[in-house]
Short mmCIF file of C-alpha atoms in Angstrom, two decimals:
data_model
loop_
_atom_site.label_atom_id
_atom_site.label_comp_id
_atom_site.label_asym_id
_atom_site.label_seq_id
_atom_site.Cartn_x
_atom_site.Cartn_y
_atom_site.Cartn_z
CA UNK A 241 12.73 15.16 -21.47
CA UNK A 242 14.62 14.43 -18.20
CA UNK A 243 14.31 10.79 -17.28
CA UNK A 244 17.44 9.90 -15.33
CA UNK A 245 16.98 8.89 -11.68
CA UNK A 246 19.08 11.87 -10.54
CA UNK A 247 16.93 14.28 -12.53
CA UNK A 248 13.74 12.71 -11.25
CA UNK A 249 14.99 13.01 -7.70
CA UNK A 250 15.78 16.69 -8.26
CA UNK A 251 12.26 17.36 -9.58
CA UNK A 252 10.65 15.42 -6.74
CA UNK A 253 12.64 17.38 -4.16
CA UNK A 254 11.38 20.63 -5.68
CA UNK A 255 7.80 19.39 -5.48
CA UNK A 256 8.15 18.22 -1.88
CA UNK A 257 9.74 21.51 -0.82
CA UNK A 258 7.35 23.82 -2.65
CA UNK A 259 4.12 21.95 -1.86
CA UNK A 260 2.80 24.37 0.83
CA UNK A 261 3.32 27.56 -1.19
CA UNK A 262 2.28 25.97 -4.49
CA UNK A 263 -0.95 24.76 -2.88
CA UNK A 264 -1.83 28.23 -1.60
CA UNK A 265 -1.34 29.79 -5.04
CA UNK A 266 -3.20 26.96 -6.79
CA UNK A 267 -6.12 27.30 -4.37
CA UNK A 268 -6.45 30.90 -5.52
CA UNK A 269 -6.81 29.69 -9.12
CA UNK A 270 -9.21 26.89 -8.22
CA UNK A 271 -12.42 28.80 -8.88
CA UNK A 272 -11.33 29.51 -12.45
CA UNK A 273 -10.64 25.85 -13.12
CA UNK A 274 -13.71 24.73 -11.17
CA UNK A 275 -15.88 26.75 -13.52
CA UNK A 276 -14.20 25.24 -16.59
CA UNK A 277 -14.51 21.72 -15.12
CA UNK A 278 -18.22 22.15 -14.43
CA UNK A 279 -17.98 22.63 -10.66
CA UNK A 280 -20.01 25.77 -10.16
CA UNK A 281 -20.56 27.11 -7.66
CA UNK A 282 -17.65 25.37 -5.90
CA UNK A 283 -18.19 24.06 -2.39
CA UNK A 284 -17.93 26.76 0.31
CA UNK A 285 -14.43 27.21 1.72
CA UNK A 286 -15.63 26.52 5.26
CA UNK A 287 -16.84 23.11 4.06
CA UNK A 288 -13.89 22.21 1.87
CA UNK A 289 -10.23 23.21 2.35
CA UNK A 290 -9.08 23.44 -1.27
CA UNK A 291 -5.51 24.43 -0.39
CA UNK A 292 -5.06 21.44 1.88
CA UNK A 293 -6.51 19.11 -0.73
CA UNK A 294 -4.13 20.43 -3.41
CA UNK A 295 -1.17 20.15 -1.04
CA UNK A 296 -2.12 16.50 -0.51
CA UNK A 297 -1.87 16.03 -4.29
CA UNK A 298 1.71 17.31 -4.39
CA UNK A 299 3.18 14.39 -2.46
CA UNK A 300 1.85 11.58 -4.69
CA UNK A 301 2.74 13.68 -7.75
CA UNK A 302 6.33 13.95 -6.52
CA UNK A 303 6.37 10.24 -5.68
CA UNK A 304 5.15 9.40 -9.19
CA UNK A 305 7.89 11.49 -10.79
CA UNK A 306 10.56 10.06 -8.50
CA UNK A 307 9.55 6.43 -8.99
CA UNK A 308 8.41 6.82 -12.62
CA UNK A 309 5.04 5.33 -11.67
CA UNK A 310 1.81 6.97 -12.81
CA UNK A 311 -0.14 4.58 -10.60
CA UNK A 312 1.10 6.28 -7.40
CA UNK A 313 -0.74 9.48 -8.31
CA UNK A 314 -3.75 7.67 -9.72
CA UNK A 315 -3.95 5.46 -6.64
CA UNK A 316 -4.16 8.58 -4.47
CA UNK A 317 -6.90 9.97 -6.71
CA UNK A 318 -8.88 6.73 -6.43
CA UNK A 319 -8.62 7.00 -2.65
CA UNK A 320 -9.87 10.60 -2.82
CA UNK A 321 -12.72 9.61 -5.13
CA UNK A 322 -14.02 7.00 -2.72
CA UNK A 323 -13.99 9.08 0.45
CA UNK A 324 -17.43 9.79 1.89
CA UNK A 325 -19.93 10.49 0.34
CA UNK A 326 -18.37 8.35 -2.40
CA UNK A 327 -17.60 8.69 -6.12
CA UNK A 328 -19.57 11.21 -8.18
CA UNK A 329 -19.27 13.26 -11.35
CA UNK A 330 -19.02 16.38 -9.17
CA UNK A 331 -16.16 14.96 -7.11
CA UNK A 332 -14.22 14.02 -10.25
CA UNK A 333 -14.72 17.55 -11.58
CA UNK A 334 -13.38 19.01 -8.32
CA UNK A 335 -10.26 16.88 -8.52
CA UNK A 336 -9.69 17.76 -12.19
CA UNK A 337 -10.00 21.45 -11.31
CA UNK A 338 -7.41 21.05 -8.54
CA UNK A 339 -5.01 19.28 -10.89
CA UNK A 340 -5.51 21.97 -13.52
CA UNK A 341 -4.77 24.76 -11.04
CA UNK A 342 -1.73 22.88 -9.75
CA UNK A 343 -0.47 22.38 -13.29
CA UNK A 344 -0.69 26.11 -14.05
CA UNK A 345 1.22 27.10 -10.92
CA UNK A 346 3.95 24.54 -11.60
CA UNK A 347 4.35 25.87 -15.14
CA UNK A 348 5.54 29.10 -13.52
CA UNK A 349 7.59 27.54 -10.71
CA UNK A 350 9.55 24.74 -12.39
CA UNK A 351 12.26 24.95 -15.08
CA UNK A 352 10.74 24.14 -18.46
CA UNK A 353 12.18 20.62 -18.84
CA UNK A 354 11.19 19.73 -15.28
CA UNK A 355 7.71 21.07 -15.89
CA UNK A 356 7.26 19.09 -19.12
CA UNK A 357 7.93 15.80 -17.35
CA UNK A 358 5.78 16.73 -14.35
CA UNK A 359 2.92 17.90 -16.56
CA UNK A 360 2.84 14.52 -18.31
CA UNK A 361 1.82 12.90 -15.01
CA UNK A 362 -0.79 15.59 -14.33
CA UNK A 363 -2.26 15.26 -17.83
CA UNK A 364 -2.58 11.50 -17.43
CA UNK A 365 -4.22 11.99 -14.04
CA UNK A 366 -6.73 14.47 -15.45
CA UNK A 367 -7.57 12.01 -18.23
CA UNK A 368 -7.92 9.24 -15.63
CA UNK A 369 -10.61 11.30 -13.88
CA UNK A 370 -12.66 11.75 -17.06
CA UNK A 371 -13.64 8.08 -16.90
CA UNK A 372 -16.33 7.55 -14.22
CA UNK A 373 -15.66 4.90 -11.60
CA UNK A 374 -18.69 2.94 -12.83
CA UNK A 375 -17.33 2.86 -16.40
CA UNK A 376 -13.83 1.64 -15.56
CA UNK A 377 -12.77 -1.74 -16.89
CA UNK A 378 -14.34 -4.40 -14.75
CA UNK A 379 -11.91 -6.83 -13.17
CA UNK A 380 -12.31 -10.49 -14.03
CA UNK A 381 -15.13 -12.03 -12.03
CA UNK A 382 -13.68 -12.99 -8.65
CA UNK A 383 -13.64 -16.61 -7.65
CA UNK A 384 -16.55 -17.62 -5.48
CA UNK A 385 -15.52 -17.53 -1.84
CA UNK A 386 -16.17 -21.05 -0.52
CA UNK A 387 -16.40 -19.60 2.98
CA UNK A 388 -18.64 -16.62 2.18
CA UNK A 389 -21.32 -17.66 4.68
CA UNK A 390 -18.73 -18.00 7.45
CA UNK A 391 -17.18 -14.66 6.49
CA UNK A 392 -20.58 -12.92 6.47
CA UNK A 393 -21.51 -14.35 9.86
CA UNK A 394 -18.14 -13.38 11.33
CA UNK A 395 -18.41 -9.82 9.99
CA UNK A 396 -21.97 -9.40 11.26
CA UNK A 397 -20.92 -10.50 14.73
CA UNK A 398 -18.10 -7.94 14.74
CA UNK A 399 -20.35 -5.14 13.50
CA UNK A 400 -22.75 -6.03 16.30
CA UNK A 401 -19.89 -5.69 18.80
CA UNK A 402 -19.95 -9.40 19.65
CA UNK A 403 -16.27 -10.32 19.59
CA UNK A 404 -16.64 -13.32 21.90
CA UNK A 405 -19.03 -15.16 19.59
CA UNK A 406 -16.96 -14.16 16.54
CA UNK A 407 -13.83 -15.72 18.06
CA UNK A 408 -15.76 -18.82 19.11
CA UNK A 409 -16.98 -19.19 15.54
CA UNK A 410 -13.41 -19.10 14.20
CA UNK A 411 -12.07 -21.43 16.89
CA UNK A 412 -14.75 -24.02 16.11
CA UNK A 413 -14.02 -23.81 12.39
CA UNK A 414 -10.30 -24.40 12.97
CA UNK A 415 -10.99 -27.35 15.25
CA UNK A 416 -13.30 -28.76 12.59
CA UNK A 417 -10.27 -29.03 10.31
CA UNK A 418 -10.75 -26.08 7.97
CA UNK A 419 -7.39 -25.09 6.48
CA UNK A 420 -6.27 -22.07 8.48
CA UNK A 421 -4.84 -20.51 5.33
CA UNK A 422 -8.38 -20.47 3.93
CA UNK A 423 -9.59 -18.74 7.10
CA UNK A 424 -6.89 -16.10 6.67
CA UNK A 425 -7.71 -15.42 3.01
CA UNK A 426 -11.45 -16.09 2.76
CA UNK A 427 -12.55 -14.83 6.18
CA UNK A 428 -10.02 -12.47 7.76
CA UNK A 429 -8.75 -10.79 4.60
CA UNK A 430 -12.22 -10.59 3.06
CA UNK A 431 -13.66 -9.16 6.27
CA UNK A 432 -10.98 -6.47 6.43
CA UNK A 433 -11.63 -5.54 2.81
CA UNK A 434 -15.34 -5.11 3.52
CA UNK A 435 -14.69 -3.21 6.74
CA UNK A 436 -12.43 -0.83 4.82
CA UNK A 437 -15.12 -0.31 2.19
CA UNK A 438 -17.76 0.35 4.84
CA UNK A 439 -15.52 2.97 6.43
CA UNK A 440 -14.82 4.64 3.07
CA UNK A 441 -18.56 4.79 2.43
CA UNK A 442 -19.19 6.35 5.83
CA UNK A 443 -21.31 3.38 6.89
CA UNK A 444 -19.20 2.69 9.99
CA UNK A 445 -17.10 4.91 12.25
CA UNK A 446 -13.34 4.90 12.77
CA UNK A 447 -13.99 3.33 16.19
CA UNK A 448 -15.90 0.45 14.62
CA UNK A 449 -13.17 -0.06 12.02
CA UNK A 450 -10.55 -0.21 14.76
CA UNK A 451 -12.69 -2.63 16.79
CA UNK A 452 -13.10 -5.01 13.83
CA UNK A 453 -9.38 -4.88 13.02
CA UNK A 454 -8.34 -5.54 16.62
CA UNK A 455 -10.76 -8.46 16.85
CA UNK A 456 -9.44 -10.00 13.64
CA UNK A 457 -5.85 -9.65 14.86
CA UNK A 458 -6.92 -11.58 17.95
CA UNK A 459 -8.63 -14.22 15.79
CA UNK A 460 -5.43 -14.63 13.78
CA UNK A 461 -3.45 -15.16 16.97
CA UNK A 462 -6.05 -17.70 18.07
CA UNK A 463 -5.59 -19.94 15.02
CA UNK A 464 -1.89 -19.22 14.46
CA UNK A 465 -0.76 -22.47 16.17
CA UNK A 466 -2.60 -24.46 13.49
CA UNK A 467 -0.21 -22.99 10.89
CA UNK A 468 2.99 -24.18 12.48
CA UNK A 469 5.22 -26.40 10.35
CA UNK A 470 7.19 -29.27 11.83
CA UNK A 471 9.75 -29.07 9.00
CA UNK A 472 11.72 -25.86 9.59
CA UNK A 473 13.67 -24.34 6.70
CA UNK A 474 16.45 -23.05 8.98
CA UNK A 475 15.76 -19.61 7.54
CA UNK A 476 14.61 -16.49 9.37
CA UNK A 477 12.54 -13.53 8.23
CA UNK A 478 11.71 -10.11 9.60
CA UNK A 479 8.41 -8.49 8.58
CA UNK A 480 7.06 -4.97 9.06
CA UNK A 481 5.69 -1.77 7.56
CA UNK A 482 7.53 1.55 7.75
CA UNK A 483 6.95 4.65 9.87
CA UNK A 484 3.50 6.09 9.23
CA UNK A 485 2.06 2.92 7.70
CA UNK A 486 -0.27 1.56 10.36
CA UNK A 487 -1.82 -1.18 8.21
CA UNK A 488 0.24 -4.17 9.25
CA UNK A 489 -2.33 -6.94 8.78
CA UNK A 490 -1.43 -7.80 5.15
CA UNK A 491 2.27 -8.14 5.97
CA UNK A 492 1.39 -10.12 9.09
CA UNK A 493 -0.59 -12.56 6.96
CA UNK A 494 2.46 -12.98 4.70
CA UNK A 495 4.67 -13.48 7.76
CA UNK A 496 2.31 -16.11 9.17
CA UNK A 497 2.07 -17.97 5.85
CA UNK A 498 5.86 -18.09 5.57
CA UNK A 499 6.06 -19.28 9.15
CA UNK A 500 3.63 -22.01 8.15
CA UNK A 501 6.10 -22.95 5.42
CA UNK A 502 8.87 -23.50 7.96
CA UNK A 503 10.35 -20.03 8.32
CA UNK A 504 11.23 -18.57 11.71
CA UNK A 505 9.37 -15.23 11.73
CA UNK A 506 10.29 -12.07 13.62
CA UNK A 507 7.24 -9.84 13.13
CA UNK A 508 7.76 -6.20 14.17
CA UNK A 509 4.22 -4.97 13.57
CA UNK A 510 3.47 -1.61 11.98
CA UNK A 511 5.26 1.71 11.55
CA UNK A 512 8.87 0.71 12.22
CA UNK A 513 11.48 3.50 11.78
CA UNK A 514 13.78 2.91 8.82
CA UNK A 515 16.97 3.36 10.84
CA UNK A 516 16.10 0.45 13.13
CA UNK A 517 15.34 -2.20 10.53
CA UNK A 518 18.77 -3.22 9.22
CA UNK A 519 20.27 -3.35 12.73
CA UNK A 520 17.35 -5.62 13.67
CA UNK A 521 18.02 -7.80 10.62
CA UNK A 522 21.64 -8.16 11.73
CA UNK A 523 20.72 -8.86 15.35
CA UNK A 524 18.22 -11.54 14.31
CA UNK A 525 20.52 -13.00 11.64
CA UNK A 526 17.60 -12.80 9.24
CA UNK A 527 17.70 -13.99 5.65
CA UNK A 528 14.65 -12.17 4.32
CA UNK A 529 13.02 -8.79 4.96
CA UNK A 530 9.31 -8.64 4.14
CA UNK A 531 8.04 -5.06 3.97
CA UNK A 532 4.59 -3.91 2.92
CA UNK A 533 3.12 -0.63 1.71
CA UNK A 534 -0.59 0.05 2.09
CA UNK A 535 -0.58 3.32 0.12
CA UNK A 536 1.52 4.98 -2.56
CA UNK A 537 3.17 7.53 -0.29
CA UNK A 538 4.86 4.71 1.64
CA UNK A 539 6.75 3.47 -1.42
CA UNK A 540 9.48 6.12 -1.36
CA UNK A 541 10.28 5.09 2.21
CA UNK A 542 10.82 1.51 1.06
CA UNK A 543 13.21 2.76 -1.62
CA UNK A 544 15.11 4.68 1.05
CA UNK A 545 15.19 1.61 3.29
CA UNK A 546 16.68 -0.55 0.54
CA UNK A 547 19.27 2.11 -0.26
CA UNK A 548 20.24 2.14 3.44
CA UNK A 549 21.22 -1.52 3.13
CA UNK A 550 24.51 -0.48 1.50
CA UNK A 551 25.63 1.00 4.82
CA UNK A 552 25.60 -2.46 6.41
CA UNK A 553 28.05 -4.94 4.82
CA UNK A 554 26.62 -7.68 7.05
CA UNK A 555 23.32 -7.37 5.14
CA UNK A 556 24.75 -8.07 1.68
CA UNK A 557 23.33 -11.61 1.53
CA UNK A 558 19.90 -10.59 2.86
CA UNK A 559 16.96 -10.37 0.47
CA UNK A 560 14.01 -7.96 0.39
CA UNK A 561 10.48 -8.91 -0.64
CA UNK A 562 7.86 -6.17 -1.03
CA UNK A 563 4.11 -6.15 -1.49
CA UNK A 564 0.93 -4.17 -1.02
CA UNK A 565 -1.57 -2.21 -3.07
CA UNK A 566 0.89 0.19 -4.79
CA UNK A 567 3.00 -2.73 -6.02
CA UNK A 568 -0.09 -4.61 -7.19
CA UNK A 569 -1.10 -1.58 -9.28
CA UNK A 570 2.31 -1.22 -10.95
CA UNK A 571 4.00 -4.57 -11.68
CA UNK A 572 7.38 -2.90 -12.30
CA UNK A 573 7.43 -0.79 -9.14
CA UNK A 574 9.23 -3.38 -7.01
CA UNK A 575 12.19 -3.18 -9.36
CA UNK A 576 12.20 0.63 -9.13
CA UNK A 577 12.58 0.53 -5.34
CA UNK A 578 15.42 -2.00 -5.63
CA UNK A 579 13.71 -5.01 -4.07
CA UNK A 580 14.77 -8.58 -4.78
CA UNK A 581 11.23 -9.86 -5.14
CA UNK A 582 7.54 -8.98 -5.04
CA UNK A 583 4.47 -11.01 -4.14
CA UNK A 584 0.86 -10.07 -4.85
CA UNK A 585 -0.52 -12.04 -1.91
CA UNK A 586 0.45 -14.35 0.92
CA UNK A 587 0.18 -17.58 -1.05
CA UNK A 588 2.39 -16.19 -3.79
CA UNK A 589 4.84 -14.93 -1.17
CA UNK A 590 5.48 -18.51 -0.06
CA UNK A 591 6.31 -19.59 -3.62
CA UNK A 592 8.41 -16.49 -4.33
CA UNK A 593 10.43 -16.96 -1.12
CA UNK A 594 11.11 -20.58 -1.98
CA UNK A 595 12.30 -19.66 -5.47
CA UNK A 596 14.33 -16.70 -4.22
CA UNK A 597 16.36 -18.81 -1.82
CA UNK A 598 16.72 -21.77 -4.14
CA UNK A 599 18.37 -19.34 -6.57
CA UNK A 600 20.50 -17.84 -3.81
CA UNK A 601 21.60 -21.31 -2.70
CA UNK A 602 22.40 -22.38 -6.27
CA UNK A 603 24.37 -19.19 -6.86
CA UNK A 604 26.48 -19.66 -3.74
CA UNK A 605 27.20 -23.30 -4.64
CA UNK A 606 28.32 -22.41 -8.16
CA UNK A 607 30.70 -19.71 -6.96
CA UNK A 608 34.34 -20.89 -7.42
CA UNK A 609 36.51 -21.24 -4.35
CA UNK A 610 39.08 -18.51 -3.92
#
């Protein structure tokens, strides 16, 4: 079975290139697999574009093969499961039928060894969908949010379109002496998680989701001065997401927490082109690049970004820390993209950055003089 990085890249390139034509052929087989999966009659074509849905499966499949990470495909499937009207036995059966049709087409399009490896990811994905969302292993009970009442009040104000009172609420809490890091994690982050869930469930519109996000970004800016550290580390970071990834709030929270730990932060926001990042690192004389991925299909871009580093000798000493949902799902993925470090959340990012640069400093001191 082909497992070398070069072979995986070759297979992934075939999947990327053939996705449109493979999807059309697989859509033609969908009704056969829908019947076998228990989806009968399938949804009308005018209501549901099967070909487009299957084409959207090809990208995370290729990413999974390339990065040797089953979670990239399964993460995409979980996203698809939770789209409005939400998870259901019927929706799982639809997705299994699409994967089955895709698998059959690829058996005819790919060389046998390439197909065997690719099919292993599809088989695991099909098995993944046989377990209902409600029956999946329950995560450990989350810690009680000590600021749940504040978070609920803040969210309700935003959903009511009352940004002014929401910001006043946060300002008063900061002045009262509440640790701003707790506001970030227990109020802002929790609110964004709930807003995202409400959008997935179809309970709020895209416009409302954008309104809540913009208001929370303003609230973060409002309390940002309370984070500032009077003991600078003399180190500089650059933080961003890559082109197409518009969800910059998690990486901004990491950037702000590191700034609160004495770092000088150069935050670029969302969707920065890969070819501009290393020149910016050089121009800013940065020590650390913090880059986030909100979804699995952004991970390959991060791998490409890190590979681009070799073109810039000035960047040899610079470190890369990654984070985001895809990396949280696969604890080895950060190594696969070539990063120097990974952090699951903002608080951990502070500790990881400290350790990363203590090691770097120790290594440089132990190097013999030439």
